[in-house]
Short mmCIF file of C-alpha atoms and ligand atoms in Angstrom, two decimals:
data_model
loop_
_atom_site.label_atom_id
_atom_site.label_comp_id
_atom_site.label_asym_id
_atom_site.label_seq_id
_atom_site.Cartn_x
_atom_site.Cartn_y
_atom_site.Cartn_z
CA MET A 115 0.00 0.00 0.00
CA ILE A 116 1.19 3.51 -0.79
CA SER A 117 0.68 5.91 2.05
CA LEU A 118 -0.44 9.15 0.47
CA TYR A 119 -0.43 10.67 3.91
CA SER A 120 3.32 10.88 3.78
CA GLY A 121 3.75 14.65 3.64
CA GLU A 122 5.80 14.00 0.52
CA PHE A 123 2.76 13.97 -1.76
CA LEU A 124 -0.41 15.55 -0.38
CA GLU A 125 1.40 18.28 1.48
CA VAL A 126 3.42 19.40 -1.53
CA SER A 127 3.02 23.12 -2.09
CA ILE A 128 1.06 24.22 -5.15
CA LYS A 129 3.78 26.78 -5.75
CA ASP A 130 6.30 24.00 -6.35
CA LEU A 131 4.11 22.23 -8.92
CA MET A 132 2.58 25.06 -10.91
CA ILE A 133 3.43 26.17 -14.43
CA PRO A 134 4.26 29.86 -13.83
CA SER A 135 2.15 32.52 -15.53
CA GLU A 136 4.91 33.56 -17.93
CA ARG A 137 4.79 30.08 -19.47
CA VAL A 138 0.99 29.88 -19.68
CA ALA A 139 -0.73 30.75 -22.96
CA HIS A 140 -3.52 33.23 -22.18
CA VAL A 141 -5.68 36.00 -23.66
CA GLN A 142 -7.10 39.24 -22.32
CA VAL A 143 -10.78 40.07 -21.81
CA GLY A 144 -10.75 42.72 -24.54
CA ASN A 145 -9.19 40.52 -27.22
CA SER A 146 -11.35 39.43 -30.14
CA LEU A 147 -12.54 35.84 -30.43
CA GLU A 148 -10.45 35.66 -33.58
CA HIS A 149 -7.30 36.40 -31.57
CA ALA A 150 -8.29 33.83 -28.92
CA LEU A 151 -8.85 31.17 -31.59
CA LEU A 152 -5.44 31.98 -33.02
CA VAL A 153 -3.73 31.58 -29.61
CA LEU A 154 -5.63 28.34 -28.90
CA THR A 155 -4.77 26.90 -32.30
CA LYS A 156 -1.10 27.95 -32.23
CA SER A 157 -0.56 26.73 -28.64
CA GLY A 158 -2.39 23.46 -29.21
CA TYR A 159 -4.35 23.75 -25.93
CA THR A 160 -8.12 23.31 -25.81
CA ALA A 161 -8.71 25.87 -23.07
CA ILE A 162 -6.65 28.78 -21.71
CA PRO A 163 -7.06 31.44 -18.98
CA VAL A 164 -8.52 34.90 -19.62
CA LEU A 165 -6.92 37.79 -17.73
CA ASP A 166 -7.72 41.48 -17.28
CA PRO A 167 -5.11 44.20 -17.93
CA HIS A 168 -4.00 43.94 -14.25
CA TYR A 169 -3.28 40.23 -14.67
CA ARG A 170 -6.33 39.21 -12.63
CA LEU A 171 -8.01 35.93 -13.55
CA MET A 172 -11.40 36.53 -15.20
CA GLY A 173 -12.32 33.17 -16.76
CA LEU A 174 -11.47 30.53 -19.33
CA ILE A 175 -11.89 30.44 -23.08
CA SER A 176 -11.88 27.31 -25.21
CA THR A 177 -12.36 26.37 -28.84
CA PRO A 178 -15.80 24.77 -28.18
CA ILE A 179 -16.95 27.95 -26.35
CA ILE A 180 -15.84 30.11 -29.30
CA MET A 181 -17.49 27.87 -31.88
CA ASP A 182 -20.70 27.82 -29.86
CA SER A 183 -20.79 31.61 -29.58
CA ILE A 184 -20.57 32.09 -33.37
CA LEU A 185 -23.05 29.39 -34.20
CA GLY A 186 -26.03 30.87 -36.06
CA LEU A 187 -29.30 29.14 -36.89
CA GLN A 188 -28.23 28.12 -40.39
CA ARG A 189 -24.46 28.39 -40.37
CA ILE A 190 -21.31 29.24 -38.42
CA GLU A 191 -21.04 33.04 -38.54
CA PHE A 192 -17.28 33.41 -38.95
CA GLU A 193 -17.58 37.18 -39.37
CA GLN A 194 -18.51 37.33 -35.64
CA LEU A 195 -15.00 36.22 -34.70
CA GLU A 196 -13.64 39.68 -35.40
CA ARG A 197 -16.55 41.52 -33.75
CA LYS A 198 -17.03 39.59 -30.53
CA ARG A 199 -14.77 40.07 -27.47
CA VAL A 200 -13.47 37.26 -25.29
CA GLU A 201 -15.39 38.63 -22.28
CA GLU A 202 -18.71 38.07 -24.09
CA ALA A 203 -18.09 34.35 -24.49
CA MET A 204 -15.72 33.20 -21.71
CA ASN A 205 -16.68 30.84 -18.92
CA THR A 206 -16.49 32.71 -15.62
CA LYS A 207 -17.53 29.83 -13.36
CA ILE A 208 -14.14 28.29 -12.85
CA PRO A 209 -12.38 26.81 -9.84
CA ARG A 210 -9.58 28.94 -8.40
CA ILE A 211 -6.89 27.89 -6.00
CA ASN A 212 -4.67 29.96 -3.77
CA ILE A 213 -0.93 29.87 -4.26
CA HIS A 214 -0.42 29.04 -0.59
CA SER A 215 -2.58 25.91 -0.68
CA THR A 216 -1.37 22.33 -0.87
CA LEU A 217 -2.03 19.55 -3.35
CA LYS A 218 -4.48 17.96 -0.93
CA SER A 219 -7.08 20.68 -1.52
CA SER A 220 -6.76 20.48 -5.32
CA LEU A 221 -7.01 16.76 -6.03
CA ASP A 222 -10.82 16.58 -6.05
CA LEU A 223 -11.03 19.57 -8.41
CA LEU A 224 -8.58 17.97 -10.83
CA VAL A 225 -10.95 15.03 -11.28
CA ASP A 226 -13.34 17.29 -13.18
CA HIS A 227 -10.93 19.90 -14.56
CA PRO A 228 -7.81 19.25 -16.67
CA PHE A 229 -6.10 22.22 -15.03
CA LEU A 230 -6.67 24.69 -12.19
CA CYS A 231 -5.85 28.39 -12.18
CA ILE A 232 -3.76 29.68 -9.31
CA GLU A 233 -4.12 33.16 -7.79
CA ASP A 234 -2.31 35.09 -5.09
CA ASP A 235 -4.16 36.67 -2.15
CA SER A 236 -5.20 39.68 -4.23
CA GLY A 237 -6.54 37.67 -7.18
CA ILE A 238 -3.49 38.10 -9.41
CA PHE A 239 -2.97 35.14 -11.74
CA GLU A 240 0.15 33.17 -10.78
CA GLY A 241 -0.02 30.11 -13.02
CA ILE A 242 -1.78 26.78 -13.51
CA LEU A 243 -1.71 23.33 -11.94
CA THR A 244 -2.25 20.63 -14.57
CA ARG A 245 -3.30 17.00 -14.24
CA ARG A 246 -0.08 16.05 -16.02
CA THR A 247 2.14 17.64 -13.36
CA VAL A 248 0.22 15.99 -10.54
CA LEU A 249 0.26 12.55 -12.20
CA LEU A 250 3.97 12.96 -12.88
CA LYS A 251 4.58 13.74 -9.20
CA LEU A 252 2.47 10.74 -8.14
CA SER A 253 4.34 8.49 -10.58
CA GLN A 254 7.70 9.61 -9.14
CA GLN A 255 6.39 8.95 -5.65
CA VAL A 256 5.21 5.42 -6.55
CA LYS A 257 8.60 4.61 -8.18
CA ARG A 258 10.43 5.87 -5.12
CA TYR A 259 8.22 3.78 -2.86
CA ASN A 260 8.76 0.64 -4.95
CA LYS A 261 12.54 1.03 -4.68
CA LYS A 262 12.39 0.97 -0.87
O1 LIG B 576 1.29 21.97 -26.66
C1 LIG B 576 1.35 21.02 -25.86
N1 LIG B 576 2.54 20.72 -25.25
C2 LIG B 576 2.62 19.69 -24.35
N2 LIG B 576 3.81 19.46 -23.77
N3 LIG B 576 1.57 18.90 -24.03
C3 LIG B 576 0.37 19.15 -24.61
C4 LIG B 576 0.21 20.21 -25.51
N4 LIG B 576 -1.08 20.22 -25.88
C5 LIG B 576 -1.71 19.20 -25.24
N5 LIG B 576 -0.82 18.54 -24.48
C6 LIG B 576 -1.13 17.33 -23.66
C7 LIG B 576 -0.85 17.58 -22.20
O2 LIG B 576 -0.53 16.36 -21.59
O3 LIG B 576 -2.55 17.05 -23.78
C8 LIG B 576 -3.18 17.21 -22.50
C9 LIG B 576 -4.50 17.86 -22.66
O4 LIG B 576 -4.35 19.18 -23.20
P1 LIG B 576 -5.52 20.23 -23.20
O5 LIG B 576 -5.63 20.75 -21.70
O6 LIG B 576 -6.82 19.53 -23.50
O7 LIG B 576 -5.15 21.32 -24.12
C10 LIG B 576 -2.21 18.07 -21.69
O8 LIG B 576 -2.44 17.77 -20.33
P2 LIG B 576 -1.91 18.74 -19.19
O9 LIG B 576 -0.48 19.08 -19.40
O10 LIG B 576 -2.29 18.09 -17.87
O11 LIG B 576 -2.74 20.08 -19.38
C11 LIG B 576 -4.11 20.16 -19.03
C12 LIG B 576 -4.74 21.38 -19.61
O12 LIG B 576 -4.09 22.53 -19.07
C13 LIG B 576 -4.58 21.49 -21.12
C14 LIG B 576 -4.69 22.99 -21.33
O13 LIG B 576 -6.04 23.41 -21.35
C15 LIG B 576 -4.05 23.56 -20.05
N6 LIG B 576 -2.62 23.91 -20.24
C16 LIG B 576 -1.55 23.12 -19.99
N7 LIG B 576 -0.40 23.78 -20.19
C17 LIG B 576 -0.73 25.03 -20.60
C18 LIG B 576 -2.16 25.11 -20.62
N8 LIG B 576 -2.81 26.22 -20.99
C19 LIG B 576 -2.06 27.28 -21.34
N9 LIG B 576 -0.69 27.29 -21.36
C20 LIG B 576 0.01 26.20 -20.98
N10 LIG B 576 1.35 26.23 -20.98
#
């Protein structure tokens, strides 16, 4: 049996696992949907954070959200991509975690979300915690345990 209560895993600081904001693809609230689609396509990610000009986390934008927001009754209205702003389409109901929290408080959220956005105490975006990073950490832990 692996004891996940060993402070080595569950008590790991989010700060030590996160992808820092400067390495996270993101868009701003005032950007057009066309720009957001460009960033999503170029980065290869399905969903990315939306920030305000002060680097505060406002929501998430994804390719399915963009496509849905330009879907007309008869056709996809591509001309809307240029007109519509990210803030009109983004998902604002997203889980947020504090930079001072531990992995323990984030595990349940990662079941339903491929990544979690991390904020500091004043709501400034600090980075993301992805499923990949957490699974990688767990895998290292299991290998270490098996060697003992
Ligand atoms: O461009 C990519 N590079 C790498 N190294 N891996 C990628 C890339 N695109 C996809 N992946 C892999 C990752 O394992 O596919 C998984 C699902 O991607 P997603 O969700 O559906 O675009 C990736 O899993 P993950 O690393 O655990 O990341 C989970 C989600 O976190 C991604 C994406 O929405 C977001 N994300 C990850 N790194 C990001 C990011 N968003 C913006 N910038 C980043 N640097």
